[in-house]
């Protein structure tokens, strides 16, 4: 017996693709309250970069915020004070996976 879940869009097309492999092109670590930095990576042809921050400290004991701004092969960490978008994060200690996403 197989287990899982399937979902469909409004046109009846399946849109749940399960666990997709990702192409990790690099990593970097950010310290607590770190709100600046530039990290350069090679972007595979036909892809763009994205960042997946993974918390290393679940205390969330900081009020500082950071943004991830991606331009070409550069991931820039910027001050995110007062910004609450999907590309922002609390400035806790994190390990960042940089992945290539097909465009």
Coordinates of N, CA and C in Angstrom, one line a residue, residues 4 14 19 22 34 59 67 70 84 86 96:
X4 N 0.6 8.8 0.9 CA 0.9 10.1 0.4 C -0.3 11.0 0.2
X14 N -2.2 17.8 -11.7 CA -1.5 17.5 -10.5 C -0.4 18.6 -10.2
X19 N 8.9 15.4 -2.8 CA 10.2 16.0 -2.4 C 11.1 16.1 -3.6
X22 N 17.4 19.3 -4.7 CA 17.9 20.7 -5.0 C 19.4 20.6 -5.3
X34 N 24.2 39.6 12.9 CA 25.0 40.0 11.7 C 24.0 40.4 10.6
X59 N 16.5 30.2 20.2 CA 16.2 31.2 21.3 C 15.5 32.4 20.8
X67 N 17.9 41.1 5.7 CA 17.3 40.7 4.4 C 18.3 40.0 3.6
X70 N 19.4 39.0 -3.6 CA 20.2 38.2 -4.5 C 20.2 38.8 -5.9
X84 N 9.4 43.2 6.7 CA 8.8 41.9 7.0 C 8.3 41.2 5.8
X86 N 9.1 38.1 2.6 CA 9.5 36.7 2.6 C 11.0 36.5 2.5
X96 N 23.2 29.0 6.2 CA 22.5 29.2 5.0 C 22.9 28.3 3.9

